[in-house]
Short mmCIF file of C-alpha atoms in Angstrom, two decimals:
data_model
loop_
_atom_site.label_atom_id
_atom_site.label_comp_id
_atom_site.label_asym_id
_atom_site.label_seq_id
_atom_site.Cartn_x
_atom_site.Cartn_y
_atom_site.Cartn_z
CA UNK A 793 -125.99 91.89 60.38
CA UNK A 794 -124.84 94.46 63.32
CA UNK A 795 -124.17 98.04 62.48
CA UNK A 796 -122.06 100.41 63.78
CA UNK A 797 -124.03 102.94 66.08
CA UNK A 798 -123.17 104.74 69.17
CA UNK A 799 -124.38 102.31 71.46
CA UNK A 800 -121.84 99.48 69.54
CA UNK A 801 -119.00 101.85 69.75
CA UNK A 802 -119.36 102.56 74.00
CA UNK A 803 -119.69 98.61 74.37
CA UNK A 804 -116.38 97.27 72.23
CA UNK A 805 -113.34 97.32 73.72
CA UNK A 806 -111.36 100.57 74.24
CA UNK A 807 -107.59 100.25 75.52
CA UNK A 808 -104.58 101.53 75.18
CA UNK A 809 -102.51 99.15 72.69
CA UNK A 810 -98.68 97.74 72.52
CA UNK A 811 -97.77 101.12 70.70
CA UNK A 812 -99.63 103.42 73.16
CA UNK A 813 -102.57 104.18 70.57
CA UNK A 814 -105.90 104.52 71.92
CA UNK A 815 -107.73 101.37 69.97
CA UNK A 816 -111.35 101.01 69.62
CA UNK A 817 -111.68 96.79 68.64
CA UNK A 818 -115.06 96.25 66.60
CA UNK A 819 -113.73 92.21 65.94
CA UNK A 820 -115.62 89.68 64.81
CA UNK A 821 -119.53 91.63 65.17
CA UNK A 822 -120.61 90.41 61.48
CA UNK A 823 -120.25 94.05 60.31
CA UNK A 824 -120.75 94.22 56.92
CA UNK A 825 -120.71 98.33 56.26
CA UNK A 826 -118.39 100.72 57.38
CA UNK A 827 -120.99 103.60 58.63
CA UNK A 828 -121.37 106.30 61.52
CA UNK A 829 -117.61 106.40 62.42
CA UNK A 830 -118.03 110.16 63.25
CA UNK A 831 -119.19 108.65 66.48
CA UNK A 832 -116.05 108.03 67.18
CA UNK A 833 -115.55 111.83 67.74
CA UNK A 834 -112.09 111.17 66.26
CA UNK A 835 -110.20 110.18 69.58
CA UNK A 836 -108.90 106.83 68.09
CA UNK A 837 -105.81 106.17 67.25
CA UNK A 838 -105.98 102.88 65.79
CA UNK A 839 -109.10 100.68 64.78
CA UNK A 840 -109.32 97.14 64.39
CA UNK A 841 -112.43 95.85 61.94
CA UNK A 842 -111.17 92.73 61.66
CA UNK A 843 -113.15 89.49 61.01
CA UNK A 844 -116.48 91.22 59.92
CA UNK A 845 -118.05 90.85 56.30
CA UNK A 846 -116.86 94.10 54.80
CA UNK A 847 -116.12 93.87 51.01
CA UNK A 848 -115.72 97.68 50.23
CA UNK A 849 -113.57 100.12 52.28
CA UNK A 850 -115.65 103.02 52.08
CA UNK A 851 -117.58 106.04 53.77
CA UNK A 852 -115.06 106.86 56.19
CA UNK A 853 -115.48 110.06 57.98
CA UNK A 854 -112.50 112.49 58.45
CA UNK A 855 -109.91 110.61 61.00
CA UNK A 856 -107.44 113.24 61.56
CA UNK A 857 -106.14 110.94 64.57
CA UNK A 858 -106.06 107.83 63.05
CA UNK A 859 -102.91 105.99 62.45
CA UNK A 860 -103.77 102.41 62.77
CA UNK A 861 -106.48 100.28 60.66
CA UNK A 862 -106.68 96.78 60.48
CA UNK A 863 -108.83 94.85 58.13
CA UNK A 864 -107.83 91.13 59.15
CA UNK A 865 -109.65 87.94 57.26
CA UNK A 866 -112.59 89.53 55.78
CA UNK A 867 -113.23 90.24 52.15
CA UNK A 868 -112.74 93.30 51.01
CA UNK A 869 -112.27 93.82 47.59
CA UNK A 870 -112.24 97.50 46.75
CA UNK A 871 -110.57 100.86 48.35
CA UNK A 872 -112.49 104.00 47.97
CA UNK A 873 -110.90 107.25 46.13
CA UNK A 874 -111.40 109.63 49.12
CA UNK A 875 -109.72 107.36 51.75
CA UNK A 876 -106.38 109.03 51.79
CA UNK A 877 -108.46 112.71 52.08
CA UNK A 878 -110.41 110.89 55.15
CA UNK A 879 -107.65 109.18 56.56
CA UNK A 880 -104.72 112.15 56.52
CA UNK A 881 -102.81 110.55 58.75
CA UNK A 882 -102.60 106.98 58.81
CA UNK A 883 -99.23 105.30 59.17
CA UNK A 884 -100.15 101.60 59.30
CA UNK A 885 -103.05 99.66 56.98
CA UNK A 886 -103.71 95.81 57.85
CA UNK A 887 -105.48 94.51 54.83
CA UNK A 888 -104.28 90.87 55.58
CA UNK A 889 -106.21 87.72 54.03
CA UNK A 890 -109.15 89.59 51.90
CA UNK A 891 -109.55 89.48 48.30
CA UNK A 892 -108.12 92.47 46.29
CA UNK A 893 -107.12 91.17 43.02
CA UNK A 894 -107.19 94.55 40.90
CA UNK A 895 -103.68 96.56 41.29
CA UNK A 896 -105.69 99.43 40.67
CA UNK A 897 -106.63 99.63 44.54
CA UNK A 898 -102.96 100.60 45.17
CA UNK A 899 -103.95 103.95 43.34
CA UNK A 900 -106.74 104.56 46.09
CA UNK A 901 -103.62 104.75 47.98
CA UNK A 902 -101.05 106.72 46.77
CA UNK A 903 -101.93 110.09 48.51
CA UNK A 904 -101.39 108.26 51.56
CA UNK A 905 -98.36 110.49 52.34
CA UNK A 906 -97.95 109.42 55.68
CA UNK A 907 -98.33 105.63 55.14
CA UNK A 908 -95.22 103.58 56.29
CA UNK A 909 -96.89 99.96 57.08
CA UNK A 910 -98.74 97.95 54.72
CA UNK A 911 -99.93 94.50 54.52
CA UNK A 912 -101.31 92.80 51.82
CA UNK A 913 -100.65 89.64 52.68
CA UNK A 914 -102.69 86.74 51.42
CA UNK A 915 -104.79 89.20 48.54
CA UNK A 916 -104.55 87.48 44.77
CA UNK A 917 -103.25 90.98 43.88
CA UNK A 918 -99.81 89.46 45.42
CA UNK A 919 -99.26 86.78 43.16
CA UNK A 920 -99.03 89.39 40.47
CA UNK A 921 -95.76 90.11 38.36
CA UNK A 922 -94.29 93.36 39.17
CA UNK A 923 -96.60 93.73 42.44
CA UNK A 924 -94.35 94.81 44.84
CA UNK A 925 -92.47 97.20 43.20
CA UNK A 926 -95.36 98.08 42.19
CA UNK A 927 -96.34 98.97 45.24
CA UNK A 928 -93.65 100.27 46.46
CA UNK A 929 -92.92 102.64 43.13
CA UNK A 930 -96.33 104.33 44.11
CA UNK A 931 -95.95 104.81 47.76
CA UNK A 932 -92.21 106.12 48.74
CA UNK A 933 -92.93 106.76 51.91
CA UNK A 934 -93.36 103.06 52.80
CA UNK A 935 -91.08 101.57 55.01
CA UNK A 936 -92.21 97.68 55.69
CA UNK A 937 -94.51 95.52 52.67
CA UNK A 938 -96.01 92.11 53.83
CA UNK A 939 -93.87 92.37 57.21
CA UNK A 940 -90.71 92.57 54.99
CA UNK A 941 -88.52 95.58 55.11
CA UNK A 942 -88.47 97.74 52.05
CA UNK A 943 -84.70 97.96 50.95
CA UNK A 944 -83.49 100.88 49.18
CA UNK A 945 -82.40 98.42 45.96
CA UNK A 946 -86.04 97.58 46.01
CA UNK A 947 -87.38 101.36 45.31
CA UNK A 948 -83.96 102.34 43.20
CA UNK A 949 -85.23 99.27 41.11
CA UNK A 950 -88.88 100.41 41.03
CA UNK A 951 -87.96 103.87 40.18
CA UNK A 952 -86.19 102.95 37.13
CA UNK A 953 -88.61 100.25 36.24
CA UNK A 954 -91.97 102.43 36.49
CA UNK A 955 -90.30 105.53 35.02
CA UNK A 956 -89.34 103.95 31.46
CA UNK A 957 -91.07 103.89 29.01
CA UNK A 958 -90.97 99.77 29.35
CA UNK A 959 -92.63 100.68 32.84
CA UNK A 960 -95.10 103.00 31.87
CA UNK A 961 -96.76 100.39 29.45
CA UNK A 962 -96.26 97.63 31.94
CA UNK A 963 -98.33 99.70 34.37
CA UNK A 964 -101.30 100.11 31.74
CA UNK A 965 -100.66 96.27 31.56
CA UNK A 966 -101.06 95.63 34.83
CA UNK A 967 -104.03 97.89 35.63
CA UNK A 968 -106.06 96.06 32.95
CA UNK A 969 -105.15 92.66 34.81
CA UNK A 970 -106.78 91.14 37.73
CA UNK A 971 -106.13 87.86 39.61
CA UNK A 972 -107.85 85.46 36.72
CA UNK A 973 -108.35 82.04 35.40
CA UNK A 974 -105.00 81.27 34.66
CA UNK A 975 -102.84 82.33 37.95
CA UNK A 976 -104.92 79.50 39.97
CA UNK A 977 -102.17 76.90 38.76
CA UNK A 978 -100.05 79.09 40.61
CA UNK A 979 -101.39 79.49 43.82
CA UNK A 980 -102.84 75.94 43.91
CA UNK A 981 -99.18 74.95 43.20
CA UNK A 982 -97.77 77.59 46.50
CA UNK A 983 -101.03 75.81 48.21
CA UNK A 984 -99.09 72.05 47.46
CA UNK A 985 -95.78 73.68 48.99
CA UNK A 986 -97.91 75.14 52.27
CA UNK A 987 -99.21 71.96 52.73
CA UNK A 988 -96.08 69.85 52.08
CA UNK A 989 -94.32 71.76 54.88
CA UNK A 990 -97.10 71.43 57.47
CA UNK A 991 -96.67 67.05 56.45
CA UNK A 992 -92.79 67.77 56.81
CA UNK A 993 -93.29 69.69 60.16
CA UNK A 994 -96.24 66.77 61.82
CA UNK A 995 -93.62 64.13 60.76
CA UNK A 996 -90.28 66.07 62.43
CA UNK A 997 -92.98 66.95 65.70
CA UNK A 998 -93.72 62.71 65.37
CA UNK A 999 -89.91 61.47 65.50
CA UNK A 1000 -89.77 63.87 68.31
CA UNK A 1001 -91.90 61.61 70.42
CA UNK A 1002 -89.78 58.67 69.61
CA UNK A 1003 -88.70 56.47 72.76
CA UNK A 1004 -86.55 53.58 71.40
CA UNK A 1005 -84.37 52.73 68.48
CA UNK A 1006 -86.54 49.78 67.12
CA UNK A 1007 -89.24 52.90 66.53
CA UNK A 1008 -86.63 55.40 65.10
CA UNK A 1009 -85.43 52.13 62.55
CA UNK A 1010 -89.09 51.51 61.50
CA UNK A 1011 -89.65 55.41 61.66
CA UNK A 1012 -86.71 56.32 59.15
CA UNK A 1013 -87.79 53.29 56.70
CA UNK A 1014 -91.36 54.37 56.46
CA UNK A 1015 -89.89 57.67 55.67
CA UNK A 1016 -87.62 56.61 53.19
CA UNK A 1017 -90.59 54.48 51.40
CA UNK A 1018 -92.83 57.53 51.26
CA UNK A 1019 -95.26 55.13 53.49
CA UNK A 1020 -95.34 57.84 56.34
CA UNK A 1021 -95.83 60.83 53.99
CA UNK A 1022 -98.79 59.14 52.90
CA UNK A 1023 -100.22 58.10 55.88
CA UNK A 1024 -99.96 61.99 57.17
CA UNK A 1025 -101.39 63.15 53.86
CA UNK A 1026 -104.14 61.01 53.88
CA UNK A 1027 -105.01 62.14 57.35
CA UNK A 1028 -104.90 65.57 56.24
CA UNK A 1029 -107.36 64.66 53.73
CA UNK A 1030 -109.91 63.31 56.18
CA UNK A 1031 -109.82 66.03 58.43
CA UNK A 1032 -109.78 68.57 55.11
CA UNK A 1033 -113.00 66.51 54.47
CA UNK A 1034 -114.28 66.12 57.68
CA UNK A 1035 -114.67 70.19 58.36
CA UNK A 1036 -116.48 70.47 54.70
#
């Protein structure tokens, strides 16, 4: 387990990034608590944490200059109550792949006044009804969700959803409901779809290396049988196997 220390900090990475903000990168170094940021001495403006072992997002210092933090394919599951107090200023949060499943977390984020980028992409808390309005009910200032634009119909709708009384019971629903048990028939089913489309896509990329017409005839009645399909699935399964 590395921690963060002054000596980590003056050996990562320290550039200027694609939207001229001064980025400290502390990738991939099996971090597994956020401590001693104050080392920082504030002069990022953007700070990547991503692949480490962080679960809890937590004991931040005071970052008046940061606008940028990204928390990429780790597994966090919890956002402190403070960070909005210790993070005044952030416009963009990366929480991509982790595992927040309680839409409580969303609270921990509503004084975020100057948030406009979120991503919450591949958490369980997405595959929850309501979620992005959700979302975007308690945080008005937020212009793009999961890479998508937030349209105006979207927050009209979520204003008049979360503001009824239907709404305001929903959201006690929803705060007492986490990703469980019965939502993995869900997501194993999207997980059927994801893989169905990578099949589709090595059979399309296959055809494309076709030479003659005597390959494209056998090509199109393996297709048509289902015969190819199952030979690419199968080899999915071996390699699925293989790297277990």
């Amino acid at each position: 387990m590395v921690k963060i220390t002054s000596d980590l900090i003056s050996r990562c990475a320290q550039f200027l990034n694609a939207v001229k903000e001064f980025q400290l990168d502390l990738r991939g170094y099996k971090i597994s608590i956020i401590e001693n940021l104050s080392a920082t001495n504030d002069q990022f403006g953007s700070i990547d944490l991503s692949d480490n072992s962080i679960s809890k997002i937590e004991s931040l210092p005071k970052l008046m200059h940061l606008h940028s933090l990204m928390f990429i394919n780790i597994r966090v599951t919890s956002i402190e109550k403070d960070f909005a107090i210790n993070c005044p200023n952030l416009e963009n949060l990366i929480l991509t792949n982790n595992k927040i499943s309680n839409i409580e977390e969303i609270d921990n984020l509503c004084s975020c006044k100057s948030l406009v980028r979120l991503s919450l992409v591949d958490n369980m808390i997405t595959k929850l009804k309501y979620y992005r309005l959700y979302v975007i009910y308690n945080l008005p200032n937020l212009r793009v969700l999961d890479f998508q634009q937030v349209k105006s119909k979207e927050r009209q709708a979520a204003k008049e959803l979360f503001t009824s009384e239907k709404g305001k019971k929903l959201i006690e629903r929803l705060k007492n409901k986490k990703y469980e048990e019965e939502d993995k028939d869900f997501v194993k089913a999207v997980e059927e779809i994801k893989r169905d489309n990578k099949i589709n896509e090595a059979i399309s990329n296959m055809i494309q290396t076709i030479s003659n017409y005597d390959e494209l005839v056998k090509a199109e009645e393996k297709i048509k049988s289902g015969e190819m399909y199952k030979e690419f699935k199968d080899k999915d399964d071996k390699m699925e196997e293989d790297d277990k």
